[in-house]
Tab-separated table of C-alpha atoms in Angstrom:
chain	number	residue	atom	x	y	z
A	605	MET	CA	0.000	0.000	0.000
A	606	ARG	CA	1.392	3.381	-0.973
A	607	SER	CA	2.442	5.606	1.919
A	608	ASN	CA	0.184	8.540	2.695
A	609	LYS	CA	3.102	10.828	3.435
A	610	PHE	CA	3.253	11.990	-0.192
A	611	LEU	CA	-0.504	12.481	-0.480
A	612	LYS	CA	-1.185	14.954	2.301
A	613	ALA	CA	0.478	18.236	3.175
A	614	GLU	CA	-0.047	20.604	6.052
A	615	GLN	CA	-1.027	24.116	4.991
A	616	ALA	CA	1.566	25.972	7.016
A	617	SER	CA	1.917	29.662	7.748
A	618	LEU	CA	4.489	31.680	5.842
A	619	VAL	CA	5.932	33.007	9.117
A	620	TRP	CA	8.283	30.023	9.288
A	621	ASP	CA	10.062	30.971	6.060
A	622	ALA	CA	13.741	30.190	6.146
A	623	PRO	CA	16.390	32.534	4.699
A	624	GLY	CA	17.928	31.510	1.415
A	625	LEU	CA	16.816	30.594	-2.078
A	626	LEU	CA	13.082	30.103	-2.588
A	627	ALA	CA	11.769	27.895	-5.390
A	628	GLY	CA	8.233	27.934	-6.750
A	629	VAL	CA	6.748	24.787	-8.278
A	630	ASP	CA	3.641	24.199	-10.371
A	631	GLU	CA	2.331	21.801	-13.010
A	632	ALA	CA	0.309	21.793	-16.204
A	633	GLY	CA	-1.681	18.971	-17.692
A	634	ARG	CA	-3.344	17.020	-14.888
A	635	GLY	CA	-6.776	17.041	-16.515
A	636	PRO	CA	-6.205	16.345	-20.229
A	637	LEU	CA	-6.782	12.960	-21.842
A	638	ALA	CA	-3.487	12.983	-23.720
A	639	GLY	CA	0.148	13.955	-23.348
A	640	PRO	CA	2.533	14.129	-20.403
A	641	VAL	CA	2.057	16.107	-17.223
A	642	VAL	CA	4.636	18.899	-17.070
A	643	ALA	CA	6.064	20.553	-13.955
A	644	ALA	CA	8.406	23.485	-13.514
A	645	ALA	CA	10.527	24.810	-10.661
A	646	VAL	CA	11.767	28.406	-10.642
A	647	ILE	CA	14.070	30.418	-8.402
A	648	LEU	CA	13.553	34.091	-9.196
A	649	ASP	CA	16.204	36.778	-8.864
A	650	ASP	CA	15.079	39.585	-6.533
A	651	ARG	CA	17.428	41.927	-8.399
A	652	ALA	CA	15.640	41.280	-11.695
A	653	PRO	CA	11.901	41.581	-11.021
A	654	ILE	CA	9.419	40.396	-13.631
A	655	LYS	CA	6.213	42.393	-14.009
A	656	GLY	CA	2.879	40.755	-14.709
A	657	LEU	CA	3.456	37.330	-13.168
A	658	SER	CA	0.149	35.615	-12.482
A	659	ASP	CA	-1.629	32.296	-12.704
A	660	SER	CA	-0.879	31.095	-16.236
A	661	LYS	CA	-4.549	30.238	-16.815
A	662	GLN	CA	-5.456	33.908	-16.364
A	663	LEU	CA	-3.028	35.100	-19.047
A	664	SER	CA	-3.435	35.162	-22.805
A	665	ALA	CA	-1.304	32.768	-24.832
A	666	SER	CA	0.747	35.637	-26.264
A	667	ARG	CA	1.336	37.096	-22.800
A	668	ARG	CA	2.430	33.681	-21.491
A	669	GLU	CA	4.894	33.344	-24.358
A	670	ARG	CA	6.455	36.748	-23.604
A	671	LEU	CA	6.695	36.003	-19.901
A	672	TYR	CA	8.154	32.566	-20.649
A	673	ASP	CA	11.100	34.176	-22.425
A	674	GLU	CA	11.539	36.779	-19.681
A	675	ILE	CA	11.469	34.167	-16.921
A	676	ARG	CA	14.070	32.051	-18.722
A	677	ALA	CA	16.257	35.128	-19.155
A	678	LYS	CA	15.946	36.619	-15.660
A	679	ALA	CA	15.445	33.740	-13.205
A	680	LEU	CA	18.431	32.582	-11.182
A	681	CYS	CA	17.616	29.089	-12.383
A	682	CYS	CA	14.683	27.033	-13.540
A	683	CYS	CA	13.912	23.501	-14.621
A	684	VAL	CA	11.028	21.947	-16.539
A	685	ALA	CA	10.353	18.219	-16.173
A	686	GLN	CA	7.719	15.698	-17.209
A	687	ALA	CA	6.039	12.476	-16.251
A	688	SER	CA	5.139	10.408	-19.284
A	689	VAL	CA	1.788	8.998	-20.327
A	690	GLU	CA	3.087	5.545	-19.358
A	691	GLU	CA	3.946	6.806	-15.871
A	692	ILE	CA	0.543	8.479	-15.553
A	693	ASP	CA	-1.218	5.213	-16.401
A	694	ARG	CA	1.021	3.158	-14.129
A	695	LEU	CA	1.151	5.430	-11.070
A	696	ASN	CA	-2.093	7.484	-11.418
A	697	ILE	CA	-2.180	11.172	-12.310
A	698	LEU	CA	-1.556	12.486	-8.786
A	699	GLN	CA	1.568	10.417	-8.219
A	700	ALA	CA	2.829	11.182	-11.724
A	701	THR	CA	2.346	14.902	-11.080
A	702	LEU	CA	4.320	14.685	-7.836
A	703	LEU	CA	7.031	12.770	-9.686
A	704	ALA	CA	7.295	15.496	-12.337
A	705	MET	CA	7.474	18.143	-9.596
A	706	ARG	CA	10.248	16.249	-7.808
A	707	ARG	CA	12.189	15.956	-11.061
A	708	ALA	CA	11.836	19.694	-11.666
A	709	VAL	CA	13.175	20.582	-8.214
A	710	LEU	CA	16.036	18.087	-8.454
A	711	GLY	CA	16.917	19.524	-11.861
A	712	LEU	CA	17.546	23.019	-10.528
A	713	ARG	CA	21.142	24.192	-10.901
A	714	LEU	CA	20.954	25.754	-7.426
A	715	LYS	CA	19.501	23.974	-4.415
A	716	PRO	CA	16.704	25.965	-2.770
A	717	THR	CA	16.377	26.414	0.969
A	718	LYS	CA	12.617	26.153	0.692
A	719	VAL	CA	10.148	25.005	-1.976
A	720	LEU	CA	6.631	26.424	-2.359
A	721	VAL	CA	4.263	24.163	-4.291
A	722	ASP	CA	0.920	25.133	-5.767
A	723	GLY	CA	-1.977	23.090	-4.371
A	724	ASN	CA	-2.366	20.913	-1.295
A	725	ARG	CA	0.069	18.061	-1.995
A	726	LEU	CA	3.847	17.895	-1.780
A	727	PRO	CA	6.295	15.733	-3.710
A	728	PRO	CA	8.960	13.884	-1.689
A	729	LEU	CA	11.833	16.349	-1.263
A	730	ASP	CA	14.894	16.649	0.971
A	731	VAL	CA	14.335	20.377	1.611
A	732	LEU	CA	11.761	22.387	3.529
A	733	ALA	CA	8.538	22.540	1.497
A	734	GLU	CA	5.081	24.083	1.794
A	735	ALA	CA	1.911	23.532	-0.197
A	736	ILE	CA	-0.083	26.690	-0.942
A	737	VAL	CA	-3.615	26.501	-2.317
A	738	SER	CA	-3.969	28.969	-5.221
A	739	GLY	CA	-0.253	29.631	-4.913
A	740	ASP	CA	0.008	30.326	-8.639
A	741	ALA	CA	-1.977	33.519	-8.044
A	742	LEU	CA	-0.261	34.452	-4.761
A	743	VAL	CA	3.453	33.669	-5.023
A	744	PRO	CA	5.502	35.104	-7.918
A	745	ALA	CA	7.863	32.122	-8.083
A	746	ILE	CA	4.912	29.715	-8.351
A	747	SER	CA	3.312	31.967	-10.989
A	748	ALA	CA	6.548	31.808	-12.969
A	749	ALA	CA	6.612	28.016	-12.656
A	750	SER	CA	2.997	27.777	-13.823
A	751	ILE	CA	3.843	29.813	-16.930
A	752	LEU	CA	6.883	27.686	-17.822
A	753	ALA	CA	4.919	24.478	-17.356
A	754	LYS	CA	1.887	25.686	-19.323
A	755	VAL	CA	3.849	27.069	-22.271
A	756	THR	CA	6.036	23.965	-22.457
A	757	ARG	CA	3.055	21.625	-22.486
A	758	ASP	CA	1.108	23.701	-24.999
A	759	ARG	CA	4.102	23.607	-27.331
A	760	LEU	CA	4.307	19.827	-26.989
A	761	LEU	CA	0.642	19.476	-27.926
A	762	CYS	CA	1.064	21.792	-30.907
A	763	GLU	CA	3.907	19.566	-32.096
A	764	LEU	CA	1.627	16.587	-31.644
A	765	HIS	CA	-0.987	18.353	-33.779
A	766	LEU	CA	1.463	18.443	-36.674
A	767	GLN	CA	1.700	14.643	-36.521
A	768	HIS	CA	-2.027	14.011	-35.991
A	769	PRO	CA	-4.000	17.068	-37.179
A	770	GLU	CA	-7.286	15.131	-37.179
A	771	TYR	CA	-7.394	15.277	-33.355
A	772	GLY	CA	-7.176	19.077	-33.035
A	773	PHE	CA	-4.534	19.093	-30.309
A	774	ASP	CA	-3.533	22.649	-31.218
A	775	ARG	CA	-6.950	23.853	-30.061
A	776	HIS	CA	-7.957	21.713	-27.091
A	777	LYS	CA	-4.417	20.775	-25.883
A	778	GLY	CA	-5.601	17.285	-24.982
A	779	TYR	CA	-8.610	18.225	-22.860
A	780	GLY	CA	-11.830	16.293	-23.303
A	781	THR	CA	-13.683	18.767	-25.496
A	782	ALA	CA	-16.510	17.734	-27.799
A	783	GLN	CA	-14.099	17.939	-30.739
A	784	HIS	CA	-11.572	15.699	-29.004
A	785	MET	CA	-14.194	13.140	-27.998
A	786	GLN	CA	-15.509	13.006	-31.542
A	787	ALA	CA	-11.965	12.430	-32.846
A	788	LEU	CA	-11.495	9.610	-30.332
A	789	ARG	CA	-14.698	7.957	-31.486
A	790	MET	CA	-13.802	8.339	-35.149
A	791	HIS	CA	-10.073	7.547	-35.103
A	792	GLY	CA	-9.475	5.663	-31.865
A	793	ALA	CA	-6.754	6.399	-29.305
A	794	LEU	CA	-3.136	7.282	-29.970
A	795	ALA	CA	-0.143	6.128	-27.958
A	796	VAL	CA	-0.179	9.565	-26.278
A	797	HIS	CA	-3.685	9.046	-24.889
A	798	ARG	CA	-3.978	8.194	-21.208
A	799	ARG	CA	-5.496	4.716	-21.078
A	800	SER	CA	-6.308	5.030	-17.372
A	801	PHE	CA	-8.651	7.962	-18.010
A	802	ALA	CA	-12.282	6.879	-18.369
A	803	PRO	CA	-13.142	8.657	-21.661
A	804	VAL	CA	-10.127	7.080	-23.356
A	805	ALA	CA	-10.927	3.664	-21.889
A	806	ARG	CA	-14.496	3.954	-23.194
A	807	ALA	CA	-13.260	4.893	-26.665
A	808	LEU	CA	-10.924	1.885	-26.703
A	809	ALA	CA	-13.758	-0.398	-25.617
A	810	GLU	CA	-15.975	0.624	-28.528
A	811	PRO	CA	-16.154	-1.713	-31.555
A	812	ALA	CA	-13.710	-0.768	-34.292
A	813	THR	CA	-16.480	-0.647	-36.904
A	814	ASP	CA	-16.958	2.735	-38.572
A	815	ARG	CA	-13.498	3.859	-37.528
A	816	GLU	CA	-9.885	2.924	-37.958
A	817	ALA	CA	-7.907	2.744	-34.724
A	818	ALA	CA	-4.988	5.142	-34.611
A	819	PRO	CA	-1.502	3.808	-33.860
């Protein structure tokens, strides 16, 4: 049985902040039916402030792209990591998300003194960490991480669209929209579809008549 220590996190007060480097962590892609889950960790430079940081979902795509470049240029260090579709199906989406977050933190060039993670769950880390609900709208470093993760994943899905334009990945980015569900029914599931997600499982269970299963 999997330990509960990675599933629950105390919502602690910020008064116990430790001096040193602070990393923000967030993810993109927990809900979609296809593609990896992407996480990012960012340590911002107080001497190079970035204006306009916010929850990536509240920003336009063009604004996210501009901030992505600015974050990469100005942050002390950052790292973007993934958990694959295979890992999502094997571990479940929560554990795969925590794995991607852990990889992002471990990939930082500098080791943070403390890690702030968006949400209410923490990945297993060897540094002080705190989970903050709605942290992507409250903590600039988490906002920066949310932007890196979102832009990276959107780019991956746009690349996937070039290989399989009939699924419309450039528009829905893997989410279960009506267009995506229709494509699943017509063409079947791709290797990048998450078999453990119910809509994909239902599409795979349908008879192959009237459609040709995708590779």
